[in-house]
Each structure stands twice: as structure tokens, then as C-alpha cells.
mmCIF file of C-alpha atoms in Angstrom:
data_model
loop_
_atom_site.group_PDB
_atom_site.id
_atom_site.type_symbol
_atom_site.label_atom_id
_atom_site.label_comp_id
_atom_site.label_asym_id
_atom_site.label_seq_id
_atom_site.Cartn_x
_atom_site.Cartn_y
_atom_site.Cartn_z
ATOM 1 C CA MET O 912 0.000 0.000 0.000
ATOM 2 C CA SER O 913 1.308 3.471 -0.869
ATOM 3 C CA ILE O 914 1.423 6.401 1.512
ATOM 4 C CA GLU O 915 -1.736 7.621 -0.248
ATOM 5 C CA GLY O 916 -3.692 4.544 0.872
ATOM 6 C CA GLU O 917 -6.256 2.606 -1.143
ATOM 7 C CA LEU O 918 -9.962 1.870 -1.508
ATOM 8 C CA ARG O 919 -11.221 -1.490 -0.253
ATOM 9 C CA ILE O 920 -14.401 -2.342 -2.101
ATOM 10 C CA THR O 921 -16.528 -5.331 -1.101
ATOM 11 C CA LEU O 922 -19.604 -6.612 -2.930
ATOM 12 C CA GLN O 923 -21.827 -8.771 -0.764
ATOM 13 C CA CYS O 924 -23.986 -10.919 -3.022
ATOM 14 C CA HIS O 925 -26.984 -13.132 -2.699
ATOM 15 C CA GLY O 926 -27.735 -15.310 -5.691
ATOM 16 C CA GLU O 927 -27.137 -13.195 -8.782
ATOM 17 C CA GLN O 928 -27.722 -9.865 -7.047
ATOM 18 C CA VAL O 929 -25.410 -7.470 -5.217
ATOM 19 C CA ARG O 930 -27.121 -6.858 -1.892
ATOM 20 C CA GLN O 931 -24.594 -4.495 -0.323
ATOM 21 C CA VAL O 932 -21.605 -2.436 -1.406
ATOM 22 C CA ASP O 933 -18.987 -1.467 1.169
ATOM 23 C CA ILE O 934 -16.341 1.098 0.248
ATOM 24 C CA ILE O 935 -13.707 1.648 2.913
ATOM 25 C CA SER O 936 -10.902 4.108 2.333
ATOM 26 C CA THR O 937 -7.496 3.705 3.978
ATOM 27 C CA ARG O 938 -6.430 7.097 2.655
ATOM 28 C CA PRO O 939 -4.610 8.798 5.574
ATOM 29 C CA LEU O 940 -6.720 11.935 5.683
ATOM 30 C CA GLN O 941 -4.900 12.994 8.837
ATOM 31 C CA LEU O 942 -1.655 13.121 6.825
ATOM 32 C CA THR O 943 -2.154 16.861 6.342
ATOM 33 C CA ARG O 944 -1.539 17.374 10.058
ATOM 34 C CA MET O 945 2.166 17.053 9.305
ATOM 35 C CA PHE O 946 1.970 20.483 7.681
ATOM 36 C CA ASN O 947 0.988 22.145 10.965
ATOM 37 C CA GLY O 948 3.861 24.273 12.202
ATOM 38 C CA LYS O 949 5.577 24.306 8.813
ATOM 39 C CA SER O 950 6.243 27.458 6.872
ATOM 40 C CA VAL O 951 4.240 28.035 3.718
ATOM 41 C CA ASP O 952 7.367 27.455 1.604
ATOM 42 C CA GLU O 953 7.994 24.132 3.348
ATOM 43 C CA LEU O 954 4.401 23.045 2.746
ATOM 44 C CA LEU O 955 4.556 23.931 -0.952
ATOM 45 C CA THR O 956 7.754 21.893 -1.281
ATOM 46 C CA MET O 957 6.233 18.875 0.474
ATOM 47 C CA ILE O 958 2.910 18.696 -1.400
ATOM 48 C CA PRO O 959 4.177 17.270 -4.729
ATOM 49 C CA MET O 960 6.474 14.869 -2.887
ATOM 50 C CA LEU O 961 3.576 13.374 -0.909
ATOM 51 C CA TYR O 962 0.916 13.328 -3.626
ATOM 52 C CA SER O 963 2.236 11.641 -6.741
ATOM 53 C CA VAL O 964 -1.125 11.369 -8.533
ATOM 54 C CA CYS O 965 -2.153 14.727 -10.005
ATOM 55 C CA GLY O 966 0.737 16.330 -8.124
ATOM 56 C CA THR O 967 0.541 19.455 -10.295
ATOM 57 C CA ALA O 968 -3.145 19.988 -9.483
ATOM 58 C CA GLN O 969 -2.366 19.406 -5.802
ATOM 59 C CA SER O 970 0.374 22.044 -5.945
ATOM 60 C CA ALA O 971 -1.878 24.493 -7.773
ATOM 61 C CA ALA O 972 -4.647 24.125 -5.187
ATOM 62 C CA ALA O 973 -2.100 24.438 -2.372
ATOM 63 C CA VAL O 974 -0.533 27.647 -3.645
ATOM 64 C CA LYS O 975 -3.953 29.224 -4.245
ATOM 65 C CA ALA O 976 -5.020 28.399 -0.686
ATOM 66 C CA CYS O 977 -1.769 29.651 0.825
ATOM 67 C CA ARG O 978 -1.745 32.889 -1.141
ATOM 68 C CA MET O 979 -5.277 33.667 -0.023
ATOM 69 C CA ALA O 980 -4.555 32.762 3.597
ATOM 70 C CA SER O 981 -1.375 34.854 3.550
ATOM 71 C CA GLY O 982 -3.136 37.876 2.073
ATOM 72 C CA GLN O 983 -0.998 37.733 -1.067
ATOM 73 C CA ASN O 984 -2.165 38.919 -4.474
ATOM 74 C CA SER O 985 -1.740 36.740 -7.555
ATOM 75 C CA ASP O 986 -1.137 38.294 -10.958
ATOM 76 C CA PRO O 987 -2.959 37.163 -14.135
ATOM 77 C CA GLN O 988 0.195 35.771 -15.761
ATOM 78 C CA THR O 989 1.009 33.511 -12.838
ATOM 79 C CA ASP O 990 -2.586 32.285 -12.659
ATOM 80 C CA LEU O 991 -2.594 31.440 -16.366
ATOM 81 C CA LEU O 992 0.788 29.688 -16.248
ATOM 82 C CA GLU O 993 -0.309 27.553 -13.307
ATOM 83 C CA GLN O 994 -3.587 26.680 -15.041
ATOM 84 C CA ILE O 995 -1.691 25.746 -18.200
ATOM 85 C CA LEU O 996 0.378 23.301 -16.170
ATOM 86 C CA VAL O 997 -2.758 21.815 -14.581
ATOM 87 C CA ASN O 998 -4.280 21.298 -18.037
ATOM 88 C CA VAL O 999 -1.088 19.742 -19.382
ATOM 89 C CA GLU O 1000 -1.216 17.320 -16.452
ATOM 90 C CA MET O 1001 -4.889 16.617 -17.174
ATOM 91 C CA ALA O 1002 -4.016 15.723 -20.772
ATOM 92 C CA ARG O 1003 -1.146 13.506 -19.643
ATOM 93 C CA GLU O 1004 -3.299 11.716 -17.064
ATOM 94 C CA HIS O 1005 -6.013 11.026 -19.631
ATOM 95 C CA LEU O 1006 -3.447 9.820 -22.167
ATOM 96 C CA TRP O 1007 -1.786 7.479 -19.657
ATOM 97 C CA ARG O 1008 -5.147 5.997 -18.718
ATOM 98 C CA ILE O 1009 -6.371 5.606 -22.299
ATOM 99 C CA LEU O 1010 -3.135 4.311 -23.821
ATOM 100 C CA SER O 1011 -2.113 1.964 -21.011
ATOM 101 C CA ASP O 1012 -5.446 0.706 -19.663
ATOM 102 C CA TRP O 1013 -7.787 0.694 -22.643
ATOM 103 C CA SER O 1014 -5.777 -1.786 -24.681
ATOM 104 C CA THR O 1015 -7.723 -4.869 -25.781
ATOM 105 C CA SER O 1016 -4.484 -6.848 -25.693
ATOM 106 C CA ASP O 1017 -2.778 -8.273 -22.630
ATOM 107 C CA VAL O 1018 0.498 -6.875 -23.965
ATOM 108 C CA GLY O 1019 1.139 -3.200 -23.288
ATOM 109 C CA ARG O 1020 1.054 -1.085 -26.442
ATOM 110 C CA LEU O 1021 3.076 1.899 -25.205
ATOM 111 C CA ASN O 1022 6.344 1.980 -27.121
ATOM 112 C CA HIS O 1023 9.504 3.459 -25.686
ATOM 113 C CA ASP O 1024 9.291 6.791 -27.511
ATOM 114 C CA LEU O 1025 5.681 7.335 -26.478
ATOM 115 C CA THR O 1026 6.392 6.386 -22.873
ATOM 116 C CA SER O 1027 9.357 8.758 -22.797
ATOM 117 C CA SER O 1028 7.363 11.618 -24.296
ATOM 118 C CA LEU O 1029 4.588 11.248 -21.715
ATOM 119 C CA ALA O 1030 7.038 10.771 -18.835
ATOM 120 C CA THR O 1031 8.910 14.007 -19.605
ATOM 121 C CA LEU O 1032 5.888 16.086 -20.585
ATOM 122 C CA MET O 1033 5.286 17.727 -17.205
ATOM 123 C CA ASN O 1034 8.898 18.622 -16.513
ATOM 124 C CA ASP O 1035 9.262 20.142 -19.982
ATOM 125 C CA ALA O 1036 6.035 22.084 -19.461
ATOM 126 C CA LYS O 1037 7.204 23.454 -16.102
ATOM 127 C CA LEU O 1038 10.483 24.611 -17.604
ATOM 128 C CA SER O 1039 8.630 26.369 -20.412
ATOM 129 C CA CYS O 1040 6.505 28.286 -17.892
ATOM 130 C CA PHE O 1041 8.878 28.848 -14.965
ATOM 131 C CA PRO O 1042 12.493 28.436 -16.130
ATOM 132 C CA GLU O 1043 13.803 29.276 -12.666
ATOM 133 C CA GLY O 1044 12.148 26.167 -11.246
ATOM 134 C CA ASP O 1045 9.844 28.438 -9.283
ATOM 135 C CA SER O 1046 6.515 26.852 -10.192
ATOM 136 C CA PHE O 1047 3.856 26.923 -7.478
ATOM 137 C CA ARG O 1048 5.569 29.359 -5.145
ATOM 138 C CA ILE O 1049 3.889 32.293 -3.436
ATOM 139 C CA LYS O 1050 5.770 34.757 -5.656
ATOM 140 C CA PRO O 1051 7.321 32.798 -8.537
ATOM 141 C CA VAL O 1052 9.621 34.245 -11.149
ATOM 142 C CA VAL O 1053 7.622 34.539 -14.370
ATOM 143 C CA ALA O 1054 9.705 34.087 -17.529
ATOM 144 C CA PHE O 1055 7.682 31.888 -19.852
ATOM 145 C CA ASP O 1056 8.733 30.784 -23.338
ATOM 146 C CA SER O 1057 5.792 30.916 -25.762
ATOM 147 C CA ALA O 1058 7.538 28.779 -28.364
ATOM 148 C CA LYS O 1059 8.215 26.032 -25.839
ATOM 149 C CA ILE O 1060 4.644 26.125 -24.553
ATOM 150 C CA GLU O 1061 3.452 25.827 -28.167
ATOM 151 C CA SER O 1062 5.685 22.770 -28.585
ATOM 152 C CA ILE O 1063 4.069 21.183 -25.498
ATOM 153 C CA ILE O 1064 0.616 21.768 -27.005
ATOM 154 C CA ARG O 1065 1.800 20.216 -30.301
ATOM 155 C CA ARG O 1066 3.080 17.150 -28.442
ATOM 156 C CA ILE O 1067 -0.287 16.636 -26.755
ATOM 157 C CA THR O 1068 -2.077 17.137 -30.072
ATOM 158 C CA THR O 1069 0.207 14.729 -31.935
ATOM 159 C CA ILE O 1070 0.069 11.950 -29.336
ATOM 160 C CA SER O 1071 -3.713 12.243 -29.073
ATOM 161 C CA SER O 1072 -4.323 12.484 -32.796
ATOM 162 C CA GLU O 1073 -2.027 9.625 -33.820
ATOM 163 C CA ASN O 1074 -2.611 7.162 -30.976
ATOM 164 C CA VAL O 1075 -6.208 7.764 -29.891
ATOM 165 C CA PHE O 1076 -8.317 9.506 -32.534
ATOM 166 C CA SER O 1077 -6.576 8.755 -35.876
ATOM 167 C CA LEU O 1078 -7.815 12.274 -36.562
ATOM 168 C CA ASN O 1079 -6.788 15.744 -35.459
ATOM 169 C CA ALA O 1080 -7.928 16.031 -31.835
ATOM 170 C CA THR O 1081 -9.531 19.454 -32.304
ATOM 171 C CA GLU O 1082 -11.366 18.231 -35.409
ATOM 172 C CA TRP O 1083 -12.602 15.196 -33.455
ATOM 173 C CA TYR O 1084 -13.883 17.489 -30.698
ATOM 174 C CA GLY O 1085 -16.001 19.172 -33.352
ATOM 175 C CA ILE O 1086 -18.092 15.990 -33.858
ATOM 176 C CA GLU O 1087 -21.509 17.070 -32.634
ATOM 177 C CA ASP O 1088 -23.841 14.196 -33.491
ATOM 178 C CA ILE O 1089 -23.920 10.530 -32.625
ATOM 179 C CA GLU O 1090 -24.172 9.423 -36.269
ATOM 180 C CA THR O 1091 -20.811 11.008 -37.143
ATOM 181 C CA PHE O 1092 -19.340 9.621 -33.933
ATOM 182 C CA ASN O 1093 -20.508 6.086 -34.771
ATOM 183 C CA HIS O 1094 -19.080 6.402 -38.276
ATOM 184 C CA TRP O 1095 -15.719 7.348 -36.753
ATOM 185 C CA LEU O 1096 -16.024 4.488 -34.262
ATOM 186 C CA ASP O 1097 -16.661 1.964 -37.023
ATOM 187 C CA LYS O 1098 -13.799 3.146 -39.262
ATOM 188 C CA THR O 1099 -11.008 3.645 -36.702
ATOM 189 C CA GLU O 1100 -8.702 0.951 -35.322
ATOM 190 C CA THR O 1101 -6.833 2.415 -32.342
ATOM 191 C CA ASP O 1102 -6.914 0.438 -29.092
ATOM 192 C CA ALA O 1103 -9.195 3.008 -27.463
ATOM 193 C CA VAL O 1104 -11.682 2.719 -30.306
ATOM 194 C CA LEU O 1105 -11.623 -1.079 -30.303
ATOM 195 C CA LEU O 1106 -12.604 -1.087 -26.626
ATOM 196 C CA LEU O 1107 -15.339 1.494 -27.096
ATOM 197 C CA ARG O 1108 -16.739 -0.417 -30.060
ATOM 198 C CA ARG O 1109 -16.825 -3.586 -27.990
ATOM 199 C CA LEU O 1110 -18.702 -1.757 -25.243
ATOM 200 C CA ARG O 1111 -21.191 -0.180 -27.639
ATOM 201 C CA ASP O 1112 -21.914 -3.451 -29.419
ATOM 202 C CA GLY O 1113 -21.997 -5.581 -26.256
ATOM 203 C CA THR O 1114 -24.284 -5.692 -23.261
ATOM 204 C CA VAL O 1115 -22.455 -3.495 -20.760
ATOM 205 C CA ALA O 1116 -22.645 -0.012 -22.329
ATOM 206 C CA ARG O 1117 -25.201 1.058 -19.709
ATOM 207 C CA LEU O 1118 -23.295 -0.584 -16.857
ATOM 208 C CA GLY O 1119 -23.369 1.625 -13.774
ATOM 209 C CA GLU O 1120 -25.934 4.099 -15.093
ATOM 210 C CA GLY O 1121 -28.221 5.886 -12.701
ATOM 211 C CA GLU O 1122 -28.768 9.157 -10.935
ATOM 212 C CA ALA O 1123 -25.758 11.414 -11.254
ATOM 213 C CA LEU O 1124 -25.696 14.778 -9.520
ATOM 214 C CA PRO O 1125 -22.890 17.047 -10.765
ATOM 215 C CA LEU O 1126 -21.025 18.771 -7.955
ATOM 216 C CA PRO O 1127 -22.272 22.390 -7.991
ATOM 217 C CA GLN O 1128 -20.170 25.475 -7.520
ATOM 218 C CA ILE O 1129 -19.539 25.937 -3.818
ATOM 219 C CA ASP O 1130 -18.892 29.305 -2.231
ATOM 220 C CA HIS O 1131 -15.382 29.380 -0.779
ATOM 221 C CA HIS O 1132 -16.528 31.002 2.446
ATOM 222 C CA GLU O 1133 -19.081 28.223 2.917
ATOM 223 C CA MET O 1134 -16.521 25.517 2.191
ATOM 224 C CA SER O 1135 -14.030 27.082 4.586
ATOM 225 C CA LYS O 1136 -16.708 27.276 7.272
ATOM 226 C CA ARG O 1137 -17.613 23.605 6.760
ATOM 227 C CA LEU O 1138 -13.988 22.509 6.963
ATOM 228 C CA SER O 1139 -13.490 24.448 10.201
ATOM 229 C CA GLN O 1140 -16.184 22.519 12.053
ATOM 230 C CA ALA O 1141 -15.463 19.825 14.624
ATOM 231 C CA ASP O 1142 -16.581 16.982 12.350
ATOM 232 C CA ALA O 1143 -14.474 18.149 9.389
ATOM 233 C CA GLU O 1144 -12.565 14.861 9.125
ATOM 234 C CA ALA O 1145 -15.812 12.911 8.856
ATOM 235 C CA PHE O 1146 -16.991 15.337 6.170
ATOM 236 C CA ILE O 1147 -13.760 14.935 4.183
ATOM 237 C CA ALA O 1148 -13.979 11.146 4.434
ATOM 238 C CA ALA O 1149 -17.585 11.076 3.121
ATOM 239 C CA PRO O 1150 -18.572 14.514 1.823
ATOM 240 C CA GLU O 1151 -22.155 15.607 1.282
ATOM 241 C CA TRP O 1152 -23.388 19.067 0.422
ATOM 242 C CA GLY O 1153 -26.904 20.223 1.117
ATOM 243 C CA GLY O 1154 -27.878 16.648 1.924
ATOM 244 C CA HIS O 1155 -26.722 15.320 -1.460
ATOM 245 C CA VAL O 1156 -23.827 13.084 -2.534
ATOM 246 C CA TYR O 1157 -22.410 14.522 -5.749
ATOM 247 C CA GLU O 1158 -19.981 13.356 -8.372
ATOM 248 C CA THR O 1159 -17.222 15.223 -10.183
ATOM 249 C CA GLY O 1160 -15.023 14.433 -13.155
ATOM 250 C CA PRO O 1161 -14.912 14.367 -16.973
ATOM 251 C CA LEU O 1162 -18.536 13.269 -17.388
ATOM 252 C CA THR O 1163 -19.934 16.139 -15.321
ATOM 253 C CA ARG O 1164 -17.538 18.655 -16.904
ATOM 254 C CA GLN O 1165 -18.248 17.606 -20.498
ATOM 255 C CA SER O 1166 -21.965 16.834 -20.205
ATOM 256 C CA ALA O 1167 -22.894 19.891 -22.296
ATOM 257 C CA HIS O 1168 -21.093 18.566 -25.390
ATOM 258 C CA PRO O 1169 -23.858 17.885 -27.964
ATOM 259 C CA MET O 1170 -22.528 14.504 -29.109
ATOM 260 C CA LEU O 1171 -22.125 13.304 -25.536
ATOM 261 C CA GLN O 1172 -25.630 14.464 -24.690
ATOM 262 C CA GLN O 1173 -27.042 12.403 -27.574
ATOM 263 C CA LEU O 1174 -24.956 9.412 -26.559
ATOM 264 C CA MET O 1175 -26.229 9.574 -22.972
ATOM 265 C CA GLN O 1176 -29.808 9.750 -24.206
ATOM 266 C CA GLU O 1177 -29.256 6.426 -25.969
ATOM 267 C CA TYR O 1178 -26.894 4.630 -23.564
ATOM 268 C CA GLY O 1179 -27.366 6.380 -20.245
ATOM 269 C CA ASN O 1180 -24.483 7.626 -18.096
ATOM 270 C CA GLY O 1181 -22.806 4.247 -17.568
ATOM 271 C CA VAL O 1182 -19.291 3.125 -18.420
ATOM 272 C CA TYR O 1183 -19.599 3.770 -22.157
ATOM 273 C CA ALA O 1184 -20.606 7.408 -21.720
ATOM 274 C CA ARG O 1185 -17.962 7.926 -19.033
ATOM 275 C CA MET O 1186 -15.190 6.649 -21.272
ATOM 276 C CA VAL O 1187 -16.354 8.734 -24.216
ATOM 277 C CA ALA O 1188 -16.446 11.765 -21.892
ATOM 278 C CA ARG O 1189 -12.745 11.225 -21.168
ATOM 279 C CA LEU O 1190 -12.068 11.329 -24.921
ATOM 280 C CA VAL O 1191 -14.155 14.496 -25.269
ATOM 281 C CA GLU O 1192 -12.149 16.188 -22.533
ATOM 282 C CA LEU O 1193 -8.819 15.060 -23.968
ATOM 283 C CA ALA O 1194 -9.787 16.358 -27.409
ATOM 284 C CA SER O 1195 -10.786 19.733 -25.945
ATOM 285 C CA LEU O 1196 -7.471 20.403 -24.225
ATOM 286 C CA PRO O 1197 -5.170 21.414 -27.145
ATOM 287 C CA SER O 1198 -7.433 24.278 -28.247
ATOM 288 C CA HIS O 1199 -8.088 25.225 -24.609
ATOM 289 C CA LEU O 1200 -4.350 25.400 -23.951
ATOM 290 C CA ALA O 1201 -3.835 27.471 -27.105
ATOM 291 C CA GLN O 1202 -6.469 29.942 -25.891
ATOM 292 C CA GLN O 1203 -4.723 30.184 -22.522
ATOM 293 C CA LEU O 1204 -1.385 30.826 -24.227
ATOM 294 C CA ASN O 1205 -2.989 33.601 -26.267
ATOM 295 C CA LEU O 1206 -4.366 35.180 -23.093
ATOM 296 C CA LEU O 1207 -0.967 34.812 -21.457
ATOM 297 C CA GLU O 1208 0.699 36.817 -24.217
ATOM 298 C CA ILE O 1209 -1.985 39.520 -23.931
ATOM 299 C CA GLU O 1210 -1.501 39.701 -20.157
ATOM 300 C CA SER O 1211 2.260 40.140 -20.625
ATOM 301 C CA ASP O 1212 1.525 43.709 -21.676
ATOM 302 C CA SER O 1213 -0.626 44.367 -18.619
ATOM 303 C CA ALA O 1214 0.434 45.271 -15.099
ATOM 304 C CA GLN O 1215 -2.936 44.394 -13.612
ATOM 305 C CA GLN O 1216 -3.058 42.587 -10.314
ATOM 306 C CA LYS O 1217 -5.703 40.075 -9.351
ATOM 307 C CA HIS O 1218 -6.951 40.613 -5.831
ATOM 308 C CA ASP O 1219 -8.148 37.447 -4.120
ATOM 309 C CA VAL O 1220 -10.693 37.663 -1.356
ATOM 310 C CA VAL O 1221 -8.869 37.319 1.956
ATOM 311 C CA MET O 1222 -10.729 35.254 4.539
ATOM 312 C CA SER O 1223 -9.145 36.095 7.909
ATOM 313 C CA GLN O 1224 -5.968 34.035 7.516
ATOM 314 C CA GLN O 1225 -7.884 31.235 5.787
ATOM 315 C CA GLY O 1226 -7.682 30.314 2.142
ATOM 316 C CA ILE O 1227 -9.403 27.891 -0.224
ATOM 317 C CA GLY O 1228 -7.702 26.590 -3.345
ATOM 318 C CA GLU O 1229 -10.040 24.992 -5.880
ATOM 319 C CA ILE O 1230 -8.797 23.183 -8.990
ATOM 320 C CA GLU O 1231 -10.399 20.974 -11.623
ATOM 321 C CA ALA O 1232 -7.992 18.027 -11.738
ATOM 322 C CA ALA O 1233 -8.108 15.085 -14.154
ATOM 323 C CA ARG O 1234 -10.372 13.038 -11.856
ATOM 324 C CA GLY O 1235 -12.552 15.865 -10.610
ATOM 325 C CA ARG O 1236 -12.652 18.925 -8.387
ATOM 326 C CA LEU O 1237 -10.016 19.320 -5.712
ATOM 327 C CA PHE O 1238 -10.170 21.599 -2.657
ATOM 328 C CA HIS O 1239 -7.348 22.654 -0.329
ATOM 329 C CA ARG O 1240 -7.893 24.740 2.792
ATOM 330 C CA ALA O 1241 -5.056 26.518 4.580
ATOM 331 C CA VAL O 1242 -4.980 28.522 7.800
ATOM 332 C CA VAL O 1243 -1.789 30.581 7.979
ATOM 333 C CA ARG O 1244 -0.600 32.835 10.785
ATOM 334 C CA ASP O 1245 2.621 34.854 10.446
ATOM 335 C CA GLY O 1246 3.776 32.642 7.585
ATOM 336 C CA ILE O 1247 3.245 29.414 9.543
ATOM 337 C CA VAL O 1248 0.574 26.829 8.713
ATOM 338 C CA SER O 1249 -1.682 26.150 11.687
ATOM 339 C CA SER O 1250 -4.251 23.966 9.896
ATOM 340 C CA TYR O 1251 -4.416 22.264 6.520
ATOM 341 C CA GLN O 1252 -7.029 20.062 4.818
ATOM 342 C CA ILE O 1253 -7.498 18.425 1.423
ATOM 343 C CA LEU O 1254 -10.798 17.282 -0.068
ATOM 344 C CA ALA O 1255 -10.096 15.166 -3.156
ATOM 345 C CA PRO O 1256 -12.543 14.123 -5.918
ATOM 346 C CA THR O 1257 -12.236 10.445 -4.956
ATOM 347 C CA GLU O 1258 -14.052 11.178 -1.682
ATOM 348 C CA TRP O 1259 -17.071 12.423 -3.636
ATOM 349 C CA ASN O 1260 -17.094 9.757 -6.346
ATOM 350 C CA PHE O 1261 -16.347 6.814 -4.049
ATOM 351 C CA HIS O 1262 -18.549 7.943 -1.188
ATOM 352 C CA PRO O 1263 -20.255 4.910 0.437
ATOM 353 C CA LEU O 1264 -23.535 6.225 -1.022
ATOM 354 C CA GLY O 1265 -22.019 7.769 -4.147
ATOM 355 C CA VAL O 1266 -22.141 7.128 -7.864
ATOM 356 C CA VAL O 1267 -19.815 4.102 -7.835
ATOM 357 C CA ALA O 1268 -21.545 2.429 -4.892
ATOM 358 C CA ARG O 1269 -24.931 2.924 -6.538
ATOM 359 C CA GLY O 1270 -23.660 1.577 -9.850
ATOM 360 C CA LEU O 1271 -22.049 -1.485 -8.294
ATOM 361 C CA LYS O 1272 -25.243 -2.323 -6.465
ATOM 362 C CA ARG O 1273 -27.013 -2.652 -9.818
ATOM 363 C CA LEU O 1274 -24.692 -5.411 -11.013
ATOM 364 C CA SER O 1275 -26.545 -8.626 -11.669
ATOM 365 C CA ILE O 1276 -24.723 -11.618 -13.107
ATOM 366 C CA GLY O 1277 -24.208 -15.203 -12.038
ATOM 367 C CA ARG O 1278 -20.530 -15.822 -12.716
ATOM 368 C CA GLU O 1279 -18.240 -14.195 -10.187
ATOM 369 C CA SER O 1280 -15.444 -13.704 -12.734
ATOM 370 C CA LEU O 1281 -17.741 -11.687 -15.015
ATOM 371 C CA MET O 1282 -19.077 -9.671 -12.106
ATOM 372 C CA LYS O 1283 -15.516 -8.832 -11.102
ATOM 373 C CA GLN O 1284 -14.677 -7.711 -14.649
ATOM 374 C CA GLN O 1285 -17.745 -5.499 -14.799
ATOM 375 C CA ALA O 1286 -17.122 -4.022 -11.356
ATOM 376 C CA GLU O 1287 -13.536 -3.189 -12.275
ATOM 377 C CA LEU O 1288 -14.696 -1.660 -15.556
ATOM 378 C CA LEU O 1289 -17.015 0.711 -13.688
ATOM 379 C CA ILE O 1290 -14.459 1.562 -11.005
ATOM 380 C CA ASN O 1291 -11.789 2.360 -13.592
ATOM 381 C CA ALA O 1292 -14.231 4.382 -15.697
ATOM 382 C CA VAL O 1293 -14.857 6.685 -12.727
ATOM 383 C CA ASP O 1294 -11.139 6.422 -11.884
ATOM 384 C CA PRO O 1295 -10.052 6.764 -8.246
ATOM 385 C CA CYS O 1296 -6.857 8.690 -7.560
ATOM 386 C CA VAL O 1297 -5.561 5.759 -5.480
ATOM 387 C CA GLY O 1298 -5.379 2.009 -5.967
ATOM 388 C CA PHE O 1299 -8.207 -0.286 -4.974
ATOM 389 C CA SER O 1300 -8.869 -3.846 -3.959
ATOM 390 C CA LEU O 1301 -12.105 -5.643 -4.869
ATOM 391 C CA GLU O 1302 -13.670 -8.559 -3.041
ATOM 392 C CA ILE O 1303 -16.866 -10.403 -3.920
ATOM 393 C CA CYS O 1304 -18.484 -12.505 -1.225
#
């Protein structure tokens, strides 16, 4: 087990029905207590070392929270550069998942050059944005290289287009109807497409469908207040908001895409729709990054400062990471952290009463081996940010 813990998922069955789903997290939520008494700089150095999955998003949320709690202003350029890095990480995370886990073969398909390109993508991106190595500091040195950032965007576009879509990623994102999508699905032979075609033409496309409540926007003052209450650890372990258990991730973020809307009308919001939503988000990122780079160059001629709302030595950092929305809360006094908390998307999505638990409870199949395959398919489609174990009894 890693320092980040794991999810232990148990399906208790009777006959061919799942009667109960138990999801127990061993994630050490109290780990953030180690930041108490540390300086803000020490905390920002420790965050990416402790959280290997989506470490860039974790750092971005941390620095936002600490700036706000320290009463520091952030400038538009720094904000854009940090968001560019988060989106590069999002693209890399989606590519790793699609290229390594969606293969229909037991033999990994990632060749050495592709593996190397993905493995070095984040470091190259950071150097193109903050050449001094100052990324995710309270006051980083800003000296970005537009040409290098453009090359990062081209790498993402090329890897996606050649290995996933067999089509320019931005052009694929422009598919707005299910007929055109199905034509592409029938004529393309990448590993990702072969898996999707098998799902569409099989019996599990609707697997895990059901009520899905997208996590709404939450006022930062309200979130900070909730995380300051005595039962905050219980809330972080199994978060609810307004009496509801929400979900967050690519499906909720991309649900307005017209093709995805049509697909969900036909197949529901089960594993098939969730996997297509990941493709939709991946395809959207090159043009989104290009827009951010354009804004960055415009802001380079501006001396404007962005003034965050200061909340009495408290700060909330909110980031949309690859697997969903991430919150950090910091309380800082005289440059020293007195309290720190992290609410990750996995706690929403894998809540004991959440979208995965509800989907798993709908499984109905006699052979345990097939039930296990289907359960794992649903779990991986929602995608926890830690490992998991699955037991059927």
C-alpha cells in the first residue's frame, strides 16, 4: 500500500444480485496534520512529494489556498501559467489511462518513444513556464517561453491524434452528433476505439448508469466554514453538500457537449458514456491550452493585479484536476501553517452512497469472474486517484 492509501471495495452478493456495497478508504486523511507548524514554503515543497497522482493539481490548489490565507495577491500571468500546467497534467493523465489501460491486448502497447514523451511532458512544461524552477511558489519568477509552450501543445495534439483519434484532436472534438461519432467508431482501429466499439456493441454499455448529480459550484466562504467545524474529518472522508452526494469528473464537466448528450440519451451515463467523456475532454485540451497561451501573451503587456478575497488568515484553493474537483484549505498565521485540509474528488465519487456504490449495487450476473470484470470496468471508468482492492463474497 502506498502512503496515499487505497480503496477497499466489497460486494456482498446473494444469488445473482449485489445486496450491499462497502467502500472503505485507507487514505490517511490525517496526513495533512504534518503540515501544521511548517512554513508556507515548506508546505509547498512537500505537497508534490507526498501526492504523486495529479501532483501538479495538488500544488496548484495548495498555492492558491496559501496565497489567499497569507493575504498575497496573484497576478494574471502567474494564474494562467499555473492553469496551463494543470491542463497539461490533465491531458497527460487522460493519455496514460487511455493508452495503457484501454488496450484490448494483454500486452502493453506503449512503445519506448511514447512512454518517454509522456514521462517528460510535465517537466518540460514546467520549464517552459517557470524556467527558474519556481513553479507553485507564493511569488514565482515569471519568464515563460511561448515557443516552448506551443511545442508542449503540439506534443499533446500529436500523441492524441495519432494514438487515440486517428484524426486531429480538435477536429474530433467538433463531432456534434452521434451518427458522425458512430461512423468514426466503425472506421477507426486504435486500441481506445476497439474497446469502445466492444462496449457499444456488447451488453455493458449502460453498466453503472443511474442518478448522477454534478457537484455544484460551492462558495469558498461556505466551504471554509464547513472545513473548520469539529466533524471536518468525517466530512472529508464522506462529503455531502446540502444533503446530497455529488460526483465530479470528466462526465460532469463535459456533459454539455452535444454529441455526448445524444450518446447519454441512448446509452445512459454508464461506463460507455464515461469513457467517451474522457475522450471528449482530452480532445478539448489542445485548443483550450492554445487559448490560454494567447491570453498569457496579452496579459504580458498588462500590469494588472488580481486581488483574491482574503478570509481572515484562511484560504481555499479549488482546482479541476483530471479526476474531478479538488479543494485545499489553509490557515496561515505569520507565515506558519496552523491547519491544513485536502478534499479530493475520490471522496465524492467513491462515497459509500455515491455514484460508484450505486452503480455497483445494480450489477446482476451469475458468474463471479464476469461480475468482477464489470465491477472493475465501472471503477476504472470513474477512476479513483488511489489504488483499490475488490472482493466479492
